[in-house]
Short mmCIF file of C-alpha atoms and ligand atoms in Angstrom, two decimals:
data_model
loop_
_atom_site.label_atom_id
_atom_site.label_comp_id
_atom_site.label_asym_id
_atom_site.label_seq_id
_atom_site.Cartn_x
_atom_site.Cartn_y
_atom_site.Cartn_z
CA UNK A 1 25.10 54.58 75.79
CA UNK A 2 22.20 55.33 73.46
CA UNK A 3 22.15 54.58 69.73
CA UNK A 4 22.66 58.17 68.57
CA UNK A 5 25.76 58.54 70.71
CA UNK A 6 27.21 55.22 69.61
CA UNK A 7 26.76 56.18 65.95
CA UNK A 8 28.79 59.33 66.55
CA UNK A 9 31.57 57.31 68.16
CA UNK A 10 31.68 54.56 65.56
CA UNK A 11 34.59 54.88 63.07
CA UNK A 12 33.19 55.99 59.71
CA UNK A 13 34.49 52.91 57.86
CA UNK A 14 32.39 50.58 60.01
CA UNK A 15 28.83 49.88 58.89
CA UNK A 16 26.41 50.19 61.84
CA UNK A 17 24.02 47.57 60.40
CA UNK A 18 26.83 45.03 60.11
CA UNK A 19 28.17 45.29 63.63
CA UNK A 20 28.35 42.04 65.60
CA UNK A 21 25.76 41.88 68.36
CA UNK A 22 27.94 39.66 70.54
CA UNK A 23 31.73 39.70 70.63
CA UNK A 24 33.68 37.04 72.53
CA UNK A 25 37.36 37.25 73.32
CA UNK A 26 40.09 34.79 74.31
CA UNK A 27 42.44 37.10 76.15
CA UNK A 28 45.67 35.22 75.51
CA UNK A 29 49.32 36.20 75.74
CA UNK A 30 49.59 37.86 79.15
CA UNK A 31 52.47 35.62 80.16
CA UNK A 32 54.40 36.22 76.93
CA UNK A 33 53.82 39.95 77.22
CA UNK A 34 55.44 39.90 80.67
CA UNK A 35 58.25 37.57 79.60
CA UNK A 36 59.23 39.91 76.77
CA UNK A 37 59.78 42.57 79.41
CA UNK A 38 61.52 40.23 81.87
CA UNK A 39 58.62 40.68 84.28
CA UNK A 40 56.76 37.99 86.25
CA UNK A 41 53.82 36.47 84.32
CA UNK A 42 51.34 37.93 86.79
CA UNK A 43 52.24 41.47 85.74
CA UNK A 44 50.88 40.50 82.34
CA UNK A 45 47.59 39.47 83.96
CA UNK A 46 47.45 42.78 85.77
CA UNK A 47 47.99 44.67 82.52
CA UNK A 48 45.40 42.48 80.86
CA UNK A 49 42.70 43.92 83.12
CA UNK A 50 43.23 47.38 81.60
CA UNK A 51 42.93 45.95 78.09
CA UNK A 52 39.63 44.31 79.05
CA UNK A 53 38.27 47.50 80.59
CA UNK A 54 39.13 49.38 77.41
CA UNK A 55 37.47 46.76 75.23
CA UNK A 56 34.32 46.82 77.36
CA UNK A 57 34.11 50.59 77.05
CA UNK A 58 34.77 50.42 73.33
CA UNK A 59 32.02 47.81 72.78
CA UNK A 60 29.65 50.04 74.73
CA UNK A 61 30.67 53.12 72.72
CA UNK A 62 30.24 51.32 69.42
CA UNK A 63 26.83 49.87 70.21
CA UNK A 64 27.82 46.21 70.74
CA UNK A 65 25.32 44.72 73.17
CA UNK A 66 27.20 41.70 74.52
CA UNK A 67 30.85 41.06 75.36
CA UNK A 68 32.06 37.70 76.69
CA UNK A 69 35.63 37.39 77.96
CA UNK A 70 37.47 34.15 78.75
CA UNK A 71 39.12 34.84 82.09
CA UNK A 72 39.93 31.34 83.41
CA UNK A 73 39.50 27.95 81.82
CA UNK A 74 38.83 24.63 83.54
CA UNK A 75 42.33 23.65 82.38
CA UNK A 76 43.98 26.73 83.91
CA UNK A 77 43.85 25.05 87.36
CA UNK A 78 46.85 23.11 86.10
CA UNK A 79 49.06 26.22 86.29
CA UNK A 80 51.44 26.85 89.19
CA UNK A 81 49.57 27.40 92.44
CA UNK A 82 50.94 30.91 92.87
CA UNK A 83 49.65 32.01 89.48
CA UNK A 84 46.20 30.51 90.09
CA UNK A 85 45.99 32.17 93.52
CA UNK A 86 47.10 35.46 92.04
CA UNK A 87 44.40 35.28 89.38
CA UNK A 88 41.62 34.50 91.88
CA UNK A 89 42.70 37.42 94.07
CA UNK A 90 42.98 39.65 91.00
CA UNK A 91 39.42 38.81 89.88
CA UNK A 92 38.08 39.55 93.34
CA UNK A 93 39.88 42.87 93.64
CA UNK A 94 38.87 44.01 90.16
CA UNK A 95 35.23 43.18 90.82
CA UNK A 96 35.24 45.11 94.07
CA UNK A 97 37.03 48.11 92.57
CA UNK A 98 35.05 48.31 89.34
CA UNK A 99 31.51 47.78 90.61
CA UNK A 100 30.73 51.46 91.14
CA UNK A 101 31.87 52.34 87.62
CA UNK A 102 29.91 49.45 86.14
CA UNK A 103 26.82 50.85 87.88
CA UNK A 104 27.44 54.33 86.43
CA UNK A 105 27.91 52.88 82.96
CA UNK A 106 24.90 50.56 83.26
CA UNK A 107 26.97 47.41 82.72
CA UNK A 108 25.20 44.14 83.50
CA UNK A 109 27.79 41.59 84.58
CA UNK A 110 27.32 37.82 84.55
CA UNK A 111 29.74 34.98 85.22
CA UNK A 112 29.59 31.82 83.18
CA UNK A 113 31.25 28.58 84.22
CA UNK A 114 31.24 26.33 87.27
CA UNK A 115 31.47 28.93 90.00
CA UNK A 116 30.92 26.48 92.85
CA UNK A 117 34.60 25.58 93.19
CA UNK A 118 35.94 29.14 93.19
CA UNK A 119 37.23 30.57 96.50
CA UNK A 120 34.28 31.45 98.75
CA UNK A 121 35.21 35.14 98.95
CA UNK A 122 35.31 35.37 95.14
CA UNK A 123 31.96 33.60 94.90
CA UNK A 124 30.47 36.18 97.27
CA UNK A 125 31.90 39.07 95.25
CA UNK A 126 30.56 37.52 92.04
CA UNK A 127 27.07 37.01 93.49
CA UNK A 128 27.04 40.58 94.80
CA UNK A 129 28.16 42.08 91.47
CA UNK A 130 25.62 40.02 89.49
CA UNK A 131 22.77 40.96 91.86
CA UNK A 132 23.72 44.62 92.01
CA UNK A 133 23.96 45.03 88.23
CA UNK A 134 21.06 42.69 87.37
CA UNK A 135 18.67 45.46 86.35
CA UNK A 136 21.19 47.57 84.45
CA UNK A 137 20.21 48.28 80.87
CA UNK A 138 23.62 48.81 79.26
CA UNK A 139 26.07 46.34 77.78
CA UNK A 140 25.92 42.75 78.97
CA UNK A 141 29.37 41.68 80.11
CA UNK A 142 29.92 37.96 80.57
CA UNK A 143 33.05 36.68 82.26
CA UNK A 144 33.88 33.03 81.63
CA UNK A 145 35.51 31.84 84.85
CA UNK A 146 36.30 28.21 85.52
CA UNK A 147 34.65 27.76 82.16
CA UNK A 148 35.12 24.77 79.88
CA UNK A 149 32.97 24.06 76.83
CA UNK A 150 33.09 20.29 77.32
CA UNK A 151 32.21 20.53 81.00
CA UNK A 152 29.37 22.90 80.12
CA UNK A 153 27.95 20.39 77.64
CA UNK A 154 28.27 17.53 80.15
CA UNK A 155 26.61 19.64 82.82
CA UNK A 156 23.71 20.32 80.45
CA UNK A 157 23.44 16.60 79.61
CA UNK A 158 23.24 15.68 83.28
CA UNK A 159 20.50 18.24 83.92
CA UNK A 160 18.51 17.08 80.94
CA UNK A 161 18.96 13.41 81.85
CA UNK A 162 17.70 14.13 85.36
CA UNK A 163 14.60 15.82 83.94
CA UNK A 164 13.94 12.79 81.75
CA UNK A 165 14.48 10.46 84.70
CA UNK A 166 11.99 12.46 86.76
CA UNK A 167 9.47 12.28 83.93
CA UNK A 168 9.53 16.06 83.40
CA UNK A 169 10.87 15.82 79.85
CA UNK A 170 10.42 13.37 76.99
CA UNK A 171 13.51 12.24 75.08
CA UNK A 172 11.79 13.11 71.75
CA UNK A 173 11.29 16.69 72.95
CA UNK A 174 15.00 17.41 73.47
CA UNK A 175 16.02 19.95 70.85
CA UNK A 176 18.60 22.72 70.38
CA UNK A 177 16.52 25.31 72.23
CA UNK A 178 16.07 23.05 75.24
CA UNK A 179 19.75 22.14 75.21
CA UNK A 180 20.79 25.80 75.11
CA UNK A 181 18.58 26.46 78.11
CA UNK A 182 20.81 24.16 80.14
CA UNK A 183 24.09 25.80 79.18
CA UNK A 184 25.82 28.36 81.39
CA UNK A 185 25.12 30.86 78.64
CA UNK A 186 21.35 30.39 78.83
CA UNK A 187 19.58 33.42 77.41
CA UNK A 188 22.72 34.86 75.80
CA UNK A 189 22.77 35.04 71.99
CA UNK A 190 25.57 33.10 70.28
CA UNK A 191 28.72 35.12 69.54
CA UNK A 192 28.98 36.62 66.06
CA UNK A 193 32.70 37.25 66.39
CA UNK A 194 35.38 35.58 68.50
CA UNK A 195 38.72 37.32 68.79
CA UNK A 196 41.81 35.50 70.02
CA UNK A 197 45.00 37.37 70.74
CA UNK A 198 48.61 36.14 70.68
CA UNK A 199 48.33 34.16 67.46
CA UNK A 200 47.00 30.82 68.67
CA UNK A 201 44.51 29.29 66.23
CA UNK A 202 42.45 27.25 68.66
CA UNK A 203 39.34 27.45 70.80
CA UNK A 204 40.97 26.05 73.97
CA UNK A 205 37.61 24.70 75.16
CA UNK A 206 35.81 28.06 74.80
CA UNK A 207 32.15 28.22 73.74
CA UNK A 208 32.26 24.94 71.80
CA UNK A 209 28.50 24.78 71.27
CA UNK A 210 27.95 28.51 70.87
CA UNK A 211 30.68 29.01 68.25
CA UNK A 212 29.15 26.60 65.71
CA UNK A 213 28.74 29.51 63.27
CA UNK A 214 30.65 32.31 64.93
CA UNK A 215 33.36 34.08 62.93
CA UNK A 216 36.92 33.86 64.25
CA UNK A 217 39.60 36.53 64.14
CA UNK A 218 43.12 35.86 65.37
CA UNK A 219 45.70 38.57 65.89
CA UNK A 220 49.32 38.07 66.88
CA UNK A 221 49.07 41.03 69.27
CA UNK A 222 49.45 39.96 72.89
CA UNK A 223 46.39 40.62 75.05
CA UNK A 224 47.78 43.49 77.19
CA UNK A 225 48.55 45.37 73.93
CA UNK A 226 45.08 44.85 72.44
CA UNK A 227 43.46 48.25 71.98
CA UNK A 228 40.78 50.18 70.08
CA UNK A 229 42.80 50.23 66.86
CA UNK A 230 43.19 46.45 67.01
CA UNK A 231 39.50 46.00 67.72
CA UNK A 232 38.67 48.32 64.85
CA UNK A 233 40.77 46.09 62.54
CA UNK A 234 38.97 42.97 63.79
CA UNK A 235 35.60 44.58 63.11
CA UNK A 236 36.63 45.71 59.62
CA UNK A 237 37.70 42.15 58.86
CA UNK A 238 34.44 40.77 60.30
CA UNK A 239 32.35 43.10 58.18
CA UNK A 240 33.96 41.69 55.04
CA UNK A 241 32.94 38.14 55.87
CA UNK A 242 30.19 36.36 54.00
CA UNK A 243 28.25 34.51 56.68
CA UNK A 244 26.55 31.74 54.72
CA UNK A 245 25.47 29.43 57.55
CA UNK A 246 25.83 26.49 55.20
CA UNK A 247 23.55 27.92 52.54
CA UNK A 248 24.15 29.23 49.03
CA UNK A 249 23.15 32.71 47.95
CA UNK A 250 20.32 32.98 45.46
CA UNK A 251 21.62 34.98 42.47
C1 LIG B 1 45.88 34.43 79.17
O1 LIG B 1 47.24 34.68 79.11
C2 LIG B 1 45.33 34.65 80.56
C3 LIG B 1 44.84 33.44 81.23
C4 LIG B 1 44.83 32.22 80.74
C5 LIG B 1 44.32 33.62 82.57
P1 LIG B 1 48.28 33.51 79.38
O2 LIG B 1 48.58 33.47 80.83
O3 LIG B 1 47.78 32.24 78.80
O4 LIG B 1 49.54 34.02 78.58
P2 LIG B 1 50.51 33.14 77.70
O5 LIG B 1 49.68 32.40 76.70
O6 LIG B 1 51.21 32.20 78.63
O7 LIG B 1 51.43 34.12 77.06
C1 LIG B 2 42.82 30.18 77.04
O1 LIG B 2 44.16 30.47 77.04
C2 LIG B 2 42.20 30.50 78.36
C3 LIG B 2 42.07 31.92 78.68
C4 LIG B 2 42.45 32.92 77.94
C5 LIG B 2 41.43 32.20 79.94
P1 LIG B 2 45.27 29.36 77.44
O2 LIG B 2 46.56 30.06 77.39
O3 LIG B 2 44.89 28.70 78.69
O4 LIG B 2 45.12 28.31 76.25
P2 LIG B 2 46.18 27.31 75.63
O5 LIG B 2 46.80 26.55 76.76
O6 LIG B 2 47.19 28.12 74.89
O7 LIG B 2 45.39 26.45 74.69
MG1 LIG B 3 47.95 31.37 77.00
#
């Protein structure tokens, strides 16, 4: 979507210049959403896909360049086998079904996390979707799958240590830029705003490095119920924040 169009779509109480460039979201509360309706937890996950599709479209409409969604954490393997299997199959099916629409909308999809231990068929679908959308010019959509912030930092440390061991890098030269280049999120700007649904006030191992100065917004709404109005509220709240980055304002 081009800038002129997105300005038309943007609610009039949002300031275009103050929009976040990168929004991240912890899509939490699918299980509770289902439980409230006496449905199996997995129905909540299914519903959650629609909420994510709507948010992606909304970000695109409102001129937000990057959306990162937490789909599966390194700790989520500890859930019942049936739920984990359901999620892996769900991801695969959604990717296959949505690829054509992502191409029409110019979405560039990328997966962040350790993908090597995902089911082989899901890995293939992921590689295909990333390759196919690689040259798209629209919104960048990152899906954190088997993602853990601590594991990501360890993974970066190992890479960097190997480079030092091989004499390709000097210890004194290691800096924030080099470190970021070894994270799964290499090349992706840090999130300006992180939204977590379902009321939990924690990061749950999401984007530990990247969120050093990101703003957080927590809503008690459960993820499948998260919609444009809710997102609008989050953005209004974000636009009121004074992002000081540790400094003081000169009067
Ligand atoms: C988030 O919803 C989705 C994933 C972690 C995959 P949950 O499944 O954590 O839902 P609650 O927190 O149990 O309600
Ligand atoms: C975080 O939610 C992970 C995802 C949304 C994918 P969890 O439900 O796994 O987090 P905790 O267990 O409440 O911290
Ligand atoms: Mg949860």
